[in-house]
PDB file of C-alpha atoms in Angstrom:
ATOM      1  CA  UNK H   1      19.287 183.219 -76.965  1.00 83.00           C
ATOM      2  CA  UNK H   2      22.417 185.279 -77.303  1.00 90.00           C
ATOM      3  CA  UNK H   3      25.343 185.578 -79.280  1.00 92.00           C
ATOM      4  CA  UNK H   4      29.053 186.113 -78.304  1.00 90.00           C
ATOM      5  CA  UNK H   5      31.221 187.329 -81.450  1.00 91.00           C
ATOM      6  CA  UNK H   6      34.946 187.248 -81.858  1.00 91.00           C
ATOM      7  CA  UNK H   7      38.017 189.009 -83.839  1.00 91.00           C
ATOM      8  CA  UNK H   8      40.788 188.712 -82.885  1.00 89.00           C
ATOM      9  CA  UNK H   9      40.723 191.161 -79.781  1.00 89.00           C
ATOM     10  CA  UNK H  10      37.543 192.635 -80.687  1.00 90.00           C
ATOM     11  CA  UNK H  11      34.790 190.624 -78.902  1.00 91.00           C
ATOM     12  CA  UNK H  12      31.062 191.378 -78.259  1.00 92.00           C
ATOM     13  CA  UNK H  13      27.973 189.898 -76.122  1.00 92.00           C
ATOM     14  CA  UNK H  14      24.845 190.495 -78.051  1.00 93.00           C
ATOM     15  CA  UNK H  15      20.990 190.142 -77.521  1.00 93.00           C
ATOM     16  CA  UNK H  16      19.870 189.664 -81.123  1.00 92.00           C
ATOM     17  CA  UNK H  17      21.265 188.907 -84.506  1.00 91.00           C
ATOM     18  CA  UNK H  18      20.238 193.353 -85.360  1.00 93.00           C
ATOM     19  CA  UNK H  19      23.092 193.699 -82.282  1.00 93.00           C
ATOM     20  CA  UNK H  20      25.521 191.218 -83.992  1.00 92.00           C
ATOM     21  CA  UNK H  21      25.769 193.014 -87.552  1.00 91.00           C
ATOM     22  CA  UNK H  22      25.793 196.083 -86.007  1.00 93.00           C
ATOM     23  CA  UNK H  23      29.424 195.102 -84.347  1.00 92.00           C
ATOM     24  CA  UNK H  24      30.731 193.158 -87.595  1.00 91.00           C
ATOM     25  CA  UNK H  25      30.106 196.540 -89.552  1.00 91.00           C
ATOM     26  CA  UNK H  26      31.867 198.823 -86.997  1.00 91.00           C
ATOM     27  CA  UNK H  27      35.158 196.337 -88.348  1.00 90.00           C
ATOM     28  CA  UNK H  28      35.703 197.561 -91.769  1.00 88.00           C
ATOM     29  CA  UNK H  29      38.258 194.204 -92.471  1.00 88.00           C
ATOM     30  CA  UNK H  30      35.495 191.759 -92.646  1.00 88.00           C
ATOM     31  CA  UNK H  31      33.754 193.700 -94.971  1.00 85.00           C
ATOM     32  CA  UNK H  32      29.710 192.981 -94.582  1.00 88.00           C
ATOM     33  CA  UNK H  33      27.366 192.412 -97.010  1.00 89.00           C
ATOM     34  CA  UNK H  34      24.014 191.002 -97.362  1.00 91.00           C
ATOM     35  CA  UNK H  35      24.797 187.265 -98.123  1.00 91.00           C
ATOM     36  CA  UNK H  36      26.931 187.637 -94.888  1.00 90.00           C
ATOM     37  CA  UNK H  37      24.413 189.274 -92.915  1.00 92.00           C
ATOM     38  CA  UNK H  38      21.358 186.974 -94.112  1.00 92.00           C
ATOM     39  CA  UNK H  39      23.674 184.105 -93.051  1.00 92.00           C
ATOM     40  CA  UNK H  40      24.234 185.298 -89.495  1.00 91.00           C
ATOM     41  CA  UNK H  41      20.285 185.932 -89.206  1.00 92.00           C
ATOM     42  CA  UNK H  42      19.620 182.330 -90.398  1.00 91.00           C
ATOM     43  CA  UNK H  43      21.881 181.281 -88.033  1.00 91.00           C
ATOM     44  CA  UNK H  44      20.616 183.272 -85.020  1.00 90.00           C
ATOM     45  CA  UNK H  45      17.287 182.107 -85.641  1.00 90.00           C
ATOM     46  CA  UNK H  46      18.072 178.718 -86.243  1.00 88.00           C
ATOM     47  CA  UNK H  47      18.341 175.304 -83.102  1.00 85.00           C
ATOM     48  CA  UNK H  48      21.641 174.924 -84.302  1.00 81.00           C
ATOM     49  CA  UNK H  49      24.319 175.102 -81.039  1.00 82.00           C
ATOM     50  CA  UNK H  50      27.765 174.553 -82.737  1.00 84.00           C
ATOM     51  CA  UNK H  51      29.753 177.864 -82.955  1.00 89.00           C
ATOM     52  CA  UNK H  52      30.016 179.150 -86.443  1.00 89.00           C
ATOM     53  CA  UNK H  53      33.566 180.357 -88.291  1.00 90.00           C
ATOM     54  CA  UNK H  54      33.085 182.645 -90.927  1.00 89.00           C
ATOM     55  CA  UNK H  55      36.721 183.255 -93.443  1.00 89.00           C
ATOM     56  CA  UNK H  56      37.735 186.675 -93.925  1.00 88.00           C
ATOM     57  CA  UNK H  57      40.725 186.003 -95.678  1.00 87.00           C
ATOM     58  CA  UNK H  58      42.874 183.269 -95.822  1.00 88.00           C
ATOM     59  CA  UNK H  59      43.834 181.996 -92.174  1.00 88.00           C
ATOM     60  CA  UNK H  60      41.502 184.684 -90.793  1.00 89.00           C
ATOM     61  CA  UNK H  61      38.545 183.985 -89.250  1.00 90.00           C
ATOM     62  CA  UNK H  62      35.309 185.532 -86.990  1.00 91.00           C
ATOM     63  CA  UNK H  63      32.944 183.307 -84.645  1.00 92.00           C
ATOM     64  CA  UNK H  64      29.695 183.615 -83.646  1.00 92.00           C
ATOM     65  CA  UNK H  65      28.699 180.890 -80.827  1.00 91.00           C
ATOM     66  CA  UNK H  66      25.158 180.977 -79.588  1.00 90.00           C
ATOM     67  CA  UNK H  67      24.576 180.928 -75.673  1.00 88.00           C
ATOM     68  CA  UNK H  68      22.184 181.154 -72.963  1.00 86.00           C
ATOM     69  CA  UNK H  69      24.307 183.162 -70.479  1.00 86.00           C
ATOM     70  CA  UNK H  70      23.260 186.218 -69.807  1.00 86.00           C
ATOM     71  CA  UNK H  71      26.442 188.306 -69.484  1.00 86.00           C
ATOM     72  CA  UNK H  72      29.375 188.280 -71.217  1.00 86.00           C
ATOM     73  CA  UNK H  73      30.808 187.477 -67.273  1.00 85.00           C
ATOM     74  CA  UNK H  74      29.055 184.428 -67.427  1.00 84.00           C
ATOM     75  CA  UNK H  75      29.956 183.159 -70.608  1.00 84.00           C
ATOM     76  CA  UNK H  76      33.459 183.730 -69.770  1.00 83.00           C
ATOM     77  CA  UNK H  77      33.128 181.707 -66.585  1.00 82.00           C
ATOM     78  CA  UNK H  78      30.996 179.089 -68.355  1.00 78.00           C
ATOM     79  CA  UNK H  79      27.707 179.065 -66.479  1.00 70.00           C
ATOM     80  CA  UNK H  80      25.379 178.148 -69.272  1.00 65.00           C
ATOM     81  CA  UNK H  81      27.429 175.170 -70.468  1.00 63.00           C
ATOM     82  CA  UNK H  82      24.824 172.818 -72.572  1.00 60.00           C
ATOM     83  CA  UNK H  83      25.023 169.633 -71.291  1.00 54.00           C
ATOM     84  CA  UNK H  84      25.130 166.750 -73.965  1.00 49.00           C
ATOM     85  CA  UNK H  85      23.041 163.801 -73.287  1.00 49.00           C
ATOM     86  CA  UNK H  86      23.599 160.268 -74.465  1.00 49.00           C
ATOM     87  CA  UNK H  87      21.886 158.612 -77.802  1.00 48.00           C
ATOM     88  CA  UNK H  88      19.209 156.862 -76.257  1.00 49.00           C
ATOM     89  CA  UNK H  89      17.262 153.925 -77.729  1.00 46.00           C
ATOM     90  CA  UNK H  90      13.991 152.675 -77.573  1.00 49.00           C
ATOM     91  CA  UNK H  91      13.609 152.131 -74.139  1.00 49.00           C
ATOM     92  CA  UNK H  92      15.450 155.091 -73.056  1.00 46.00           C
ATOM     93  CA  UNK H  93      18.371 153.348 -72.173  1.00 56.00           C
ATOM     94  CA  UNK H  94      21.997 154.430 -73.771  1.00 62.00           C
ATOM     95  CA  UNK H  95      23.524 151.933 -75.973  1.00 66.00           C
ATOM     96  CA  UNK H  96      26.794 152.434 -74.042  1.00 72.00           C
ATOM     97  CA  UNK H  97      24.698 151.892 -71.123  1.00 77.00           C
ATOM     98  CA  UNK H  98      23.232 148.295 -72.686  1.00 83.00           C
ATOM     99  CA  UNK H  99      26.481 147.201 -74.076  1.00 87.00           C
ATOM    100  CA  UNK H 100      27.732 145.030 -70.659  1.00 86.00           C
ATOM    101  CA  UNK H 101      23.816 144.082 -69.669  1.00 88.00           C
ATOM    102  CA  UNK H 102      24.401 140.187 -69.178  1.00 89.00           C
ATOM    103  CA  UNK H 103      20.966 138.488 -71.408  1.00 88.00           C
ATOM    104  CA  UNK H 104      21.841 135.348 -73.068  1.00 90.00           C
ATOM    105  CA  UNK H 105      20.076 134.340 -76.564  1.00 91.00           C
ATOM    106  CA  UNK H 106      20.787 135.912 -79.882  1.00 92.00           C
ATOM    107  CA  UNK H 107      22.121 139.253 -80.760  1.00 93.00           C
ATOM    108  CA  UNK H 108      22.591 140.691 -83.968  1.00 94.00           C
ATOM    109  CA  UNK H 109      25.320 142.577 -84.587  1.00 94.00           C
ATOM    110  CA  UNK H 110      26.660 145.200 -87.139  1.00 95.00           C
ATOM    111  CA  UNK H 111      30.082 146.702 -87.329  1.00 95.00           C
ATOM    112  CA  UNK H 112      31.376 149.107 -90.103  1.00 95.00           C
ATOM    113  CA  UNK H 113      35.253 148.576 -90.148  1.00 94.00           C
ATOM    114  CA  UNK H 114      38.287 149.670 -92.201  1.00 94.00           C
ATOM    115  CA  UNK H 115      39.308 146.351 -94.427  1.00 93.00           C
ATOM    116  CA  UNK H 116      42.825 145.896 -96.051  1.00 93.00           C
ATOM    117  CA  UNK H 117      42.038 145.182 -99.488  1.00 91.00           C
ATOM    118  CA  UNK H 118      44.676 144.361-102.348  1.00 90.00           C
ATOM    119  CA  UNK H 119      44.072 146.422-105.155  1.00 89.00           C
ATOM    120  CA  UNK H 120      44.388 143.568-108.220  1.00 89.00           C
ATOM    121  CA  UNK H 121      46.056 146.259-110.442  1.00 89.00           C
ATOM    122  CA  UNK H 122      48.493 148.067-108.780  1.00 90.00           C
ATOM    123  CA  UNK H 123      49.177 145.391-106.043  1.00 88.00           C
ATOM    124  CA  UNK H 124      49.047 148.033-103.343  1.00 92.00           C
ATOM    125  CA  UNK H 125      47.098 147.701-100.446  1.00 92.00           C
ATOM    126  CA  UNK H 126      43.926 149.862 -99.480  1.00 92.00           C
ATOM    127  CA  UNK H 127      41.658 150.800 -96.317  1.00 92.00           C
ATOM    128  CA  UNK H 128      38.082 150.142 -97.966  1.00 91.00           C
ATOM    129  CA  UNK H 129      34.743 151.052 -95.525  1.00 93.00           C
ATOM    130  CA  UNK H 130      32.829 147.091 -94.732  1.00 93.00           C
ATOM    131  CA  UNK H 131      29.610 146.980 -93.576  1.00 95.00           C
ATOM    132  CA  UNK H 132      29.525 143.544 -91.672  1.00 95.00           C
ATOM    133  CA  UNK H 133      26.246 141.746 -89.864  1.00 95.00           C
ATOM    134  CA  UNK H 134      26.360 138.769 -88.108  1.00 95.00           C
ATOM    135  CA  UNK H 135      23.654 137.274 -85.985  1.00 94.00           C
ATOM    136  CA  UNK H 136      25.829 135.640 -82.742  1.00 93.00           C
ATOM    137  CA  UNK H 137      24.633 133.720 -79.518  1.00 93.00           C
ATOM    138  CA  UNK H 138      26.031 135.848 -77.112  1.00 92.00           C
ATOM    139  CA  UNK H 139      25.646 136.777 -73.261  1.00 92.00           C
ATOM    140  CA  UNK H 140      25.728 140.672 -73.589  1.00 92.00           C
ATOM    141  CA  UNK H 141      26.315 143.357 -76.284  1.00 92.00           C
ATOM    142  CA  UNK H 142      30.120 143.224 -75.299  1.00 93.00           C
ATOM    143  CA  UNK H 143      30.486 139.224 -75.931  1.00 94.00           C
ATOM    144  CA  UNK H 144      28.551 139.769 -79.574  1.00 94.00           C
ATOM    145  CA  UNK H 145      31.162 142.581 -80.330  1.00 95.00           C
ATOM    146  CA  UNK H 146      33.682 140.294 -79.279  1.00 95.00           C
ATOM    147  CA  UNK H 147      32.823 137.588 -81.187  1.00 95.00           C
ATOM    148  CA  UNK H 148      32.360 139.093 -84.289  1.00 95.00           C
ATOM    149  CA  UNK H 149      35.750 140.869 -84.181  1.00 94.00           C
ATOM    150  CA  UNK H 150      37.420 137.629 -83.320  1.00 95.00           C
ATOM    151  CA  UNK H 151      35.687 136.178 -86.443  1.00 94.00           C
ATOM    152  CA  UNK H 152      36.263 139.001 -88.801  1.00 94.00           C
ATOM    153  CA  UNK H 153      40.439 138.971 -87.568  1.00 93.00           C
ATOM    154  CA  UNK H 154      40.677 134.983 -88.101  1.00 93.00           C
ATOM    155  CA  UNK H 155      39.056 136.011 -91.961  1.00 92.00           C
ATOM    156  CA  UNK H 156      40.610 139.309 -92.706  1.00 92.00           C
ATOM    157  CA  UNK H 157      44.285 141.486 -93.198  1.00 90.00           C
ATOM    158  CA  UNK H 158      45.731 141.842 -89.645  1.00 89.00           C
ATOM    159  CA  UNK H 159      46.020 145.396 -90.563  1.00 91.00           C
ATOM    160  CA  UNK H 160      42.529 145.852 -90.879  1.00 92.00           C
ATOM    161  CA  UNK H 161      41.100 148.392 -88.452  1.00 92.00           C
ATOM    162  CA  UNK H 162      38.156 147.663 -85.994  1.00 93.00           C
ATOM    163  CA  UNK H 163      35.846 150.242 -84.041  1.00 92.00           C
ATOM    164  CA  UNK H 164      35.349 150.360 -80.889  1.00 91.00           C
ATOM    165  CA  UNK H 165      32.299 148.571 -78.899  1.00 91.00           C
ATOM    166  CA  UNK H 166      31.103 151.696 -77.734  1.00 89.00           C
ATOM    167  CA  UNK H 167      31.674 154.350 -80.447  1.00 87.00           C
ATOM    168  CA  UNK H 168      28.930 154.666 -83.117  1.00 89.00           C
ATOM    169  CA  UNK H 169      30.204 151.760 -85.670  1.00 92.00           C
ATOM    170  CA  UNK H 170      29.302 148.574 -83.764  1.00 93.00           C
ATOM    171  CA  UNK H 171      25.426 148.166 -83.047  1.00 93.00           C
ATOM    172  CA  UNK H 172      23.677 145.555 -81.448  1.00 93.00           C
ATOM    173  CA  UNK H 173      19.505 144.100 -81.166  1.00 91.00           C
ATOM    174  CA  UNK H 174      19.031 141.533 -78.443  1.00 90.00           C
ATOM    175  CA  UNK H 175      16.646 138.959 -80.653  1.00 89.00           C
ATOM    176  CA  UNK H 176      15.727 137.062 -78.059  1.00 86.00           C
ATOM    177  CA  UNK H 177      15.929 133.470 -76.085  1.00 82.00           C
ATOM    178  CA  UNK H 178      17.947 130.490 -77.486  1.00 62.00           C
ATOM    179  CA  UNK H 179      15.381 128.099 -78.209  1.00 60.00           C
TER     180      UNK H 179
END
């Protein structure tokens, strides 16, 4: 794994976390010291992929951003882009994916939604987080989303906020047949 580092102008393509706090020292403004340089080992060694942003100063910044290019050419030019694969489930089949699968019976559903709530003392309104569940005969993951919506805006504030089907707030189980 290697590490691409940036300041401003000053950028480097390393091999090893050694190679990386070598180039932060040669920049006397971010100052390095052995919190900082335990931090970027951890980091190194570590599965995490997100880049890391490390303050200087107010509004001033360094990254680090692992990579498995293997020249600074390549990173430029994006070569070894990770590529993200969907949540799967059980059966190895995205939610996303399951959402518009037509299989009529019972679904249970659960939807975390922003609720307008009156607050008793002020009488000013509030966006509160709701946990709902509902178990719905439904013909796919889609209808049980939209059923459940349709109930919860016939029972709550029209300025209530709902997630979408296929973000990570609305879940669905298929239960089985209608018997």
């Amino acid at each position: 794994m290697n590490l691409y580092l940036r300041y401003f102008d000053k950028e480097a393509f390393v091999k090893s976390a050694d190679e990386a706090i070598d180039f932060l020292k040669a920049i006397d403004e971010i100052g390095m010291n052995p919190v900082l340089e335990a931090d970027i080992r951890e980091y190194a060694a570590s599965d995490v992929f997100y880049p890391k942003r490390y303050k200087i100063r107010p509004r001033v910044y360094f990254i680090v951003i692992k990579t498995e290019a293997a020249s600074m050419a390549d990173f430029k030019e994006k070569k070894a882009v990770r590529n993200t694969v969907p949540e799967k489930t059980n059966q190895g089949v995205s939610n996303v994916m399951k959402l518009n699968e037509e299989r009529d019976g019972w679904y249970e559903g659960t939807i975390d939604f922003k609720r307008v709530q009156l607050v008793p003392g002020t009488g000013k309104f509030q966006y509160r987080d709701t946990h709902f569940v509902a178990i719905v005969k439904a013909m796919s993951g889609l209808d049980c989303y939209n059923r459940i919506v349709e109930h919860l805006r016939q029972r709550v504030d029209e300025r209530s906020q709902f997630p979408s089907a296929k973000g990570k707030n609305f879940k669905f189980r298929y239960m089985g047949m209608a018997k």
